[in-house]
Amino acid sequence: MEEDTPEELNNQTDVHYVARLIDDLKHDDVQYRLNSVSKLSVIAEALGEDRTRDELIPFIHNDLISDEDDVLLALAEQLPTLTTAVGGPAYATCLLLPLESLSAMEESTVRDKAVWALCEIAHLLTSQQVTESFVPLLKRLGSGEWFTSRTSAAGLYAAIYKKCGPIQAELQNLFAQLVQDDSPMVRRAAAKALAGFTEQMTPEQVLNVSFPLFQKVAVDEQDSVRLLAVEDLIAIAKALTEEQRTAQLLPVFKALAADSSWRVKYMVASKFVELAEAFQNPTVREHFVPAYISLVKDAEAEVRTAAAGQISGLAQYIDKDAVIESLLPCVQELVMDNNEHARAALAKEVSGLAPVFGKEATPKFLLPVFLQLLRDESPDVRLNVISKLDELNDVVGVESLSQSLLPAIMELSEEKQWRIRLQIIEYMPVIARQLGESIFDAKLTGLCMSWLQDKVYAIRAAATVNLKNLAEVFGIGWTKKTAIPQILTMAHEENYLHRMTTLFALTEIAKALTAEDIKEAILPTIISLSNDSIPNVRFNVAKSLEALVPLLQRHPSAGEVLNNTIQPVLEKLSQDTDRDVRFFAQTALETDAAANTELESPEAKL
């Protein structure tokens, strides 16, 4: 009896694998069905183009469409990938039928994914295919009895509009029906799709077709529909001339900014800079500031918070005098806002006003605001101010800031919430660059060292990285003179966690040092801790030595250091009574051996 060749065995295995995938499409367990659906391309490739079109796609449409939502979601994601498997774009229309059914499902995530899949396929179709196959599908969805199919129809127009030249007017009328649908859900979907639809139109069509539809959206009785008019307004404004924007769109913008619903005003406030970019000057300079002031004074905190986050962007469109006259009072009002989220949003943006004010006006008008925010009772507000410190410092200089900055940093460093302390650690390199070495050493170096003994591990770990970052800011001289001596004081403390932190800090700060400095200032202390009574300390010595090996390879006598200093310590630890110590020591020895081999290679000698 002849044995099967490896190739024949692989073919048989592939056949069995595909057969199992096909069977699993009908499996009782949903996980099996999900797995098979994710492998539809494998099944299709095995079946071939004809059987995929004639058997697999009809099976999907007839048997899988009633499956669970997770399976349907995966199915909608996979169907566009079968374009090649069914014979290419010329046959891609066979994929439309199951996706049409998925577009009418009750679950919104399935519908959204099906709409995405239909749009992907639409991009591959010819104008004739779109007219003959896609448009009829669009009409069926748009006239469906349930709102679900009509909401899906709204998202398809933009994908096919440019391919439907002769029937574009018909598509415009069909979309207009969705904008005026009895169901708020459908009108909301149409309002959401209008911006994308507008982008496919000519400027003339935007004015004559899209704008009238937008007007209906902007006065819809449902605020969940009206708030979507803001995105549509941006898209339409970009397509029109300055005169058309002023005459047609400006009144609608003002109405939306003064809407009775806080949700609509929130949307206007959160998109204010985008609206300014779409309208451009002189319209923004002449008409936008009153609307902005109204939003800043709104009764709803969410609206004020959104407006506060746009203030520096809006200032770019307004001259300095107008900023001082109109926007500065808004800033001063927001500083005193009773909502901490509004103040936090302002704190993140206020430094962006400094370049607009300039070096002469910033100390007078903006610095008092900045200092007041640094003294805010909310840690989030103070953190946001500090995170943007470099922007303000470029304009006013550190001398004006340090008096209020340092107390704010000290207060934040003592916050009970460890995440606040973690954030202030992350900003330390920025603060160090602004303050300079002398002020930082006098006021903040001790604080940075104290974090090495924090009760929270994440703080201790971040503190070690912070020291390395500070070493990169201040240089090797500061590292050897200030940082390393203070780290070494922890090397023999009674608390073993402090000794471990010493290892972490030395290993991290070594990345900013030369090989000679590592050998002289770092290595002796790490080696001395190899005799520690705590196994956790000893195995971290092994890990530290492993991390130092690549750094020490830069030393002129690297081979001697590795062989005579590091290797004996690791060999001793590899015989340790603790198995974890032995494991990490053995791993480090392998790294050390590889480094020695590399040093002895001809390339290294060259």
mmCIF file of C-alpha atoms in Angstrom, residues 317-539:
data_model
loop_
_atom_site.group_PDB
_atom_site.id
_atom_site.type_symbol
_atom_site.label_atom_id
_atom_site.label_comp_id
_atom_site.label_asym_id
_atom_site.label_seq_id
_atom_site.Cartn_x
_atom_site.Cartn_y
_atom_site.Cartn_z
ATOM 1 C CA TYR A 317 -9.884 84.267 14.381
ATOM 2 C CA ILE A 318 -10.159 87.492 16.390
ATOM 3 C CA ASP A 319 -7.700 90.349 16.727
ATOM 4 C CA LYS A 320 -5.973 91.059 20.028
ATOM 5 C CA ASP A 321 -8.116 94.047 21.029
ATOM 6 C CA ALA A 322 -11.329 92.108 20.465
ATOM 7 C CA VAL A 323 -9.980 89.195 22.498
ATOM 8 C CA ILE A 324 -9.196 91.496 25.409
ATOM 9 C CA GLU A 325 -12.516 93.298 25.116
ATOM 10 C CA SER A 326 -14.811 90.314 24.502
ATOM 11 C CA LEU A 327 -13.155 87.008 25.395
ATOM 12 C CA LEU A 328 -11.194 88.061 28.481
ATOM 13 C CA PRO A 329 -14.426 88.724 30.446
ATOM 14 C CA CYS A 330 -15.526 85.209 29.458
ATOM 15 C CA VAL A 331 -12.290 83.808 30.829
ATOM 16 C CA GLN A 332 -12.675 85.728 34.064
ATOM 17 C CA GLU A 333 -16.236 84.483 34.404
ATOM 18 C CA LEU A 334 -15.272 80.868 33.761
ATOM 19 C CA VAL A 335 -12.491 81.042 36.366
ATOM 20 C CA MET A 336 -15.192 81.706 38.961
ATOM 21 C CA ASP A 337 -17.610 79.095 37.563
ATOM 22 C CA ASN A 338 -19.194 76.918 40.235
ATOM 23 C CA ASN A 339 -18.700 73.825 38.079
ATOM 24 C CA GLU A 340 -15.210 72.305 38.332
ATOM 25 C CA HIS A 341 -15.481 70.670 34.889
ATOM 26 C CA ALA A 342 -15.945 74.095 33.299
ATOM 27 C CA ARG A 343 -12.931 75.424 35.186
ATOM 28 C CA ALA A 344 -10.899 72.339 34.232
ATOM 29 C CA ALA A 345 -11.765 72.825 30.555
ATOM 30 C CA LEU A 346 -10.686 76.469 30.782
ATOM 31 C CA ALA A 347 -7.455 75.491 32.558
ATOM 32 C CA LYS A 348 -6.499 73.309 29.617
ATOM 33 C CA GLU A 349 -7.132 76.093 27.104
ATOM 34 C CA VAL A 350 -6.173 79.327 28.823
ATOM 35 C CA SER A 351 -2.456 79.013 28.049
ATOM 36 C CA GLY A 352 -3.346 78.918 24.339
ATOM 37 C CA LEU A 353 -4.381 82.573 24.665
ATOM 38 C CA ALA A 354 -0.861 83.660 25.637
ATOM 39 C CA PRO A 355 0.489 83.853 22.046
ATOM 40 C CA VAL A 356 -2.568 85.941 21.108
ATOM 41 C CA PHE A 357 -2.055 88.365 24.002
ATOM 42 C CA GLY A 358 1.703 88.577 23.466
ATOM 43 C CA LYS A 359 4.529 89.170 25.943
ATOM 44 C CA GLU A 360 3.359 92.639 26.934
ATOM 45 C CA ALA A 361 -0.328 91.928 27.576
ATOM 46 C CA THR A 362 -0.105 88.393 28.974
ATOM 47 C CA PRO A 363 1.381 89.316 32.406
ATOM 48 C CA LYS A 364 -1.267 91.989 32.870
ATOM 49 C CA PHE A 365 -4.398 90.159 31.666
ATOM 50 C CA LEU A 366 -3.722 86.426 31.576
ATOM 51 C CA LEU A 367 -1.212 85.709 34.339
ATOM 52 C CA PRO A 368 -3.672 86.531 37.175
ATOM 53 C CA VAL A 369 -6.124 84.035 35.660
ATOM 54 C CA PHE A 370 -3.414 81.397 35.387
ATOM 55 C CA LEU A 371 -2.317 81.893 38.990
ATOM 56 C CA GLN A 372 -5.884 81.756 40.243
ATOM 57 C CA LEU A 373 -6.411 78.442 38.471
ATOM 58 C CA LEU A 374 -3.213 77.140 40.059
ATOM 59 C CA ARG A 375 -4.833 77.819 43.438
ATOM 60 C CA ASP A 376 -8.131 76.177 42.478
ATOM 61 C CA GLU A 377 -9.612 73.725 44.976
ATOM 62 C CA SER A 378 -9.994 71.033 42.298
ATOM 63 C CA PRO A 379 -6.888 68.909 41.617
ATOM 64 C CA ASP A 380 -8.025 68.361 38.017
ATOM 65 C CA VAL A 381 -8.011 72.110 37.402
ATOM 66 C CA ARG A 382 -4.522 72.510 38.841
ATOM 67 C CA LEU A 383 -3.240 69.530 36.858
ATOM 68 C CA ASN A 384 -4.614 70.917 33.610
ATOM 69 C CA VAL A 385 -2.857 74.212 34.252
ATOM 70 C CA ILE A 386 0.462 72.505 34.948
ATOM 71 C CA SER A 387 0.128 70.285 31.865
ATOM 72 C CA LYS A 388 0.188 73.416 29.689
ATOM 73 C CA LEU A 389 2.899 75.197 31.638
ATOM 74 C CA ASP A 390 5.400 75.283 28.783
ATOM 75 C CA GLU A 391 3.024 77.255 26.514
ATOM 76 C CA LEU A 392 2.618 80.057 29.048
ATOM 77 C CA ASN A 393 6.236 80.017 30.157
ATOM 78 C CA ASP A 394 7.366 80.760 26.595
ATOM 79 C CA VAL A 395 5.557 84.091 26.887
ATOM 80 C CA VAL A 396 5.840 85.257 30.519
ATOM 81 C CA GLY A 397 8.912 83.438 31.886
ATOM 82 C CA VAL A 398 9.296 81.207 34.898
ATOM 83 C CA GLU A 399 9.898 83.968 37.450
ATOM 84 C CA SER A 400 6.280 85.094 37.222
ATOM 85 C CA LEU A 401 4.984 81.557 37.706
ATOM 86 C CA SER A 402 7.199 79.895 40.291
ATOM 87 C CA GLN A 403 5.692 81.633 43.319
ATOM 88 C CA SER A 404 2.243 80.087 42.710
ATOM 89 C CA LEU A 405 3.378 77.054 40.746
ATOM 90 C CA LEU A 406 5.417 75.450 43.508
ATOM 91 C CA PRO A 407 2.699 75.507 46.193
ATOM 92 C CA ALA A 408 0.241 74.000 43.682
ATOM 93 C CA ILE A 409 2.689 71.207 42.875
ATOM 94 C CA MET A 410 3.261 70.477 46.576
ATOM 95 C CA GLU A 411 -0.474 70.290 47.223
ATOM 96 C CA LEU A 412 -1.019 67.941 44.300
ATOM 97 C CA SER A 413 1.853 65.722 45.431
ATOM 98 C CA GLU A 414 0.052 65.158 48.731
ATOM 99 C CA GLU A 415 -3.292 64.243 47.145
ATOM 100 C CA LYS A 416 -4.907 61.141 48.642
ATOM 101 C CA GLN A 417 -5.893 59.951 45.152
ATOM 102 C CA TRP A 418 -2.749 58.226 43.885
ATOM 103 C CA ARG A 419 -3.740 58.837 40.258
ATOM 104 C CA ILE A 420 -3.429 62.591 40.852
ATOM 105 C CA ARG A 421 0.064 62.051 42.261
ATOM 106 C CA LEU A 422 0.883 59.890 39.242
ATOM 107 C CA GLN A 423 -0.129 62.655 36.850
ATOM 108 C CA ILE A 424 1.970 65.282 38.592
ATOM 109 C CA ILE A 425 4.980 62.927 38.366
ATOM 110 C CA GLU A 426 4.451 62.657 34.610
ATOM 111 C CA TYR A 427 4.595 66.470 34.302
ATOM 112 C CA MET A 428 7.827 66.810 36.304
ATOM 113 C CA PRO A 429 10.199 66.822 33.284
ATOM 114 C CA VAL A 430 8.160 69.664 31.752
ATOM 115 C CA ILE A 431 8.298 71.578 35.028
ATOM 116 C CA ALA A 432 12.027 70.890 35.321
ATOM 117 C CA ARG A 433 12.710 72.363 31.895
ATOM 118 C CA GLN A 434 10.820 75.516 32.822
ATOM 119 C CA LEU A 435 12.239 76.034 36.327
ATOM 120 C CA GLY A 436 15.859 75.173 35.640
ATOM 121 C CA GLU A 437 18.258 73.104 37.732
ATOM 122 C CA SER A 438 18.868 75.489 40.641
ATOM 123 C CA ILE A 439 15.217 76.242 41.440
ATOM 124 C CA PHE A 440 14.210 72.615 40.861
ATOM 125 C CA ASP A 441 16.924 71.301 43.217
ATOM 126 C CA ALA A 442 15.979 73.777 45.902
ATOM 127 C CA LYS A 443 12.245 73.122 45.758
ATOM 128 C CA LEU A 444 11.358 69.831 44.054
ATOM 129 C CA THR A 445 14.224 67.304 43.990
ATOM 130 C CA GLY A 446 13.407 66.184 47.536
ATOM 131 C CA LEU A 447 9.792 65.668 46.501
ATOM 132 C CA CYS A 448 10.854 63.529 43.531
ATOM 133 C CA MET A 449 12.964 61.368 45.839
ATOM 134 C CA SER A 450 10.135 60.986 48.355
ATOM 135 C CA TRP A 451 7.982 59.384 45.678
ATOM 136 C CA LEU A 452 10.436 56.468 45.603
ATOM 137 C CA GLN A 453 9.044 55.497 49.013
ATOM 138 C CA ASP A 454 5.362 55.985 48.230
ATOM 139 C CA LYS A 455 2.988 53.276 49.472
ATOM 140 C CA VAL A 456 1.582 52.747 45.959
ATOM 141 C CA TYR A 457 3.734 50.663 43.598
ATOM 142 C CA ALA A 458 2.603 52.601 40.491
ATOM 143 C CA ILE A 459 3.898 55.807 42.080
ATOM 144 C CA ARG A 460 7.251 54.224 42.960
ATOM 145 C CA ALA A 461 7.604 52.822 39.425
ATOM 146 C CA ALA A 462 6.724 56.185 37.860
ATOM 147 C CA ALA A 463 9.184 57.914 40.196
ATOM 148 C CA THR A 464 12.061 55.776 38.866
ATOM 149 C CA VAL A 465 11.185 56.661 35.279
ATOM 150 C CA ASN A 466 10.874 60.303 36.319
ATOM 151 C CA LEU A 467 14.434 60.313 37.650
ATOM 152 C CA LYS A 468 15.708 58.989 34.324
ATOM 153 C CA ASN A 469 13.747 61.725 32.501
ATOM 154 C CA LEU A 470 15.167 64.369 34.857
ATOM 155 C CA ALA A 471 18.650 63.004 34.182
ATOM 156 C CA GLU A 472 18.040 63.572 30.481
ATOM 157 C CA VAL A 473 16.839 67.137 31.202
ATOM 158 C CA PHE A 474 19.637 68.208 33.566
ATOM 159 C CA GLY A 475 22.473 66.025 32.269
ATOM 160 C CA ILE A 476 25.009 63.558 33.657
ATOM 161 C CA GLY A 477 26.552 66.112 36.037
ATOM 162 C CA TRP A 478 23.279 66.580 37.933
ATOM 163 C CA THR A 479 22.627 62.845 37.907
ATOM 164 C CA LYS A 480 25.974 61.984 39.534
ATOM 165 C CA LYS A 481 25.990 64.925 41.943
ATOM 166 C CA THR A 482 22.338 64.969 43.065
ATOM 167 C CA ALA A 483 20.217 62.010 42.013
ATOM 168 C CA ILE A 484 22.464 58.972 42.520
ATOM 169 C CA PRO A 485 23.721 59.884 46.040
ATOM 170 C CA GLN A 486 20.124 60.300 47.253
ATOM 171 C CA ILE A 487 19.060 57.010 45.657
ATOM 172 C CA LEU A 488 21.969 55.187 47.323
ATOM 173 C CA THR A 489 20.782 56.237 50.795
ATOM 174 C CA MET A 490 17.894 53.771 50.337
ATOM 175 C CA ALA A 491 20.126 50.813 49.435
ATOM 176 C CA HIS A 492 20.433 49.474 52.981
ATOM 177 C CA GLU A 493 17.169 50.604 54.557
ATOM 178 C CA GLU A 494 15.282 48.125 56.703
ATOM 179 C CA ASN A 495 12.206 48.051 54.420
ATOM 180 C CA TYR A 496 13.013 45.615 51.597
ATOM 181 C CA LEU A 497 10.627 47.473 49.260
ATOM 182 C CA HIS A 498 12.899 50.494 49.497
ATOM 183 C CA ARG A 499 15.906 48.343 48.636
ATOM 184 C CA MET A 500 14.051 46.976 45.618
ATOM 185 C CA THR A 501 13.118 50.496 44.559
ATOM 186 C CA THR A 502 16.803 51.384 44.752
ATOM 187 C CA LEU A 503 17.483 48.647 42.209
ATOM 188 C CA PHE A 504 14.684 49.851 39.932
ATOM 189 C CA ALA A 505 15.802 53.481 40.139
ATOM 190 C CA LEU A 506 19.483 52.717 39.490
ATOM 191 C CA THR A 507 18.642 50.451 36.567
ATOM 192 C CA GLU A 508 16.375 53.072 35.044
ATOM 193 C CA ILE A 509 18.692 56.029 35.558
ATOM 194 C CA ALA A 510 21.577 54.034 34.052
ATOM 195 C CA LYS A 511 19.932 54.518 30.653
ATOM 196 C CA ALA A 512 20.922 58.191 30.824
ATOM 197 C CA LEU A 513 24.567 57.522 31.801
ATOM 198 C CA THR A 514 27.756 56.523 30.039
ATOM 199 C CA ALA A 515 29.154 52.992 30.436
ATOM 200 C CA GLU A 516 32.003 54.326 32.620
ATOM 201 C CA ASP A 517 29.556 56.097 34.947
ATOM 202 C CA ILE A 518 27.450 52.942 35.217
ATOM 203 C CA LYS A 519 30.536 50.938 36.150
ATOM 204 C CA GLU A 520 31.668 53.444 38.784
ATOM 205 C CA ALA A 521 28.399 54.764 40.258
ATOM 206 C CA ILE A 522 25.731 52.121 39.674
ATOM 207 C CA LEU A 523 27.270 48.660 39.517
ATOM 208 C CA PRO A 524 28.857 48.433 43.011
ATOM 209 C CA THR A 525 25.578 49.070 44.826
ATOM 210 C CA ILE A 526 23.626 46.602 42.678
ATOM 211 C CA ILE A 527 26.249 43.907 43.258
ATOM 212 C CA SER A 528 26.253 44.544 47.010
ATOM 213 C CA LEU A 529 22.507 43.841 47.096
ATOM 214 C CA SER A 530 23.106 40.357 45.646
ATOM 215 C CA ASN A 531 23.791 39.284 49.260
ATOM 216 C CA ASP A 532 20.422 40.575 50.490
ATOM 217 C CA SER A 533 18.445 38.271 52.769
ATOM 218 C CA ILE A 534 15.215 38.752 50.804
ATOM 219 C CA PRO A 535 14.844 36.576 47.648
ATOM 220 C CA ASN A 536 12.799 39.273 45.877
ATOM 221 C CA VAL A 537 15.726 41.655 46.168
ATOM 222 C CA ARG A 538 18.209 39.058 44.960
ATOM 223 C CA PHE A 539 16.276 38.066 41.844
#
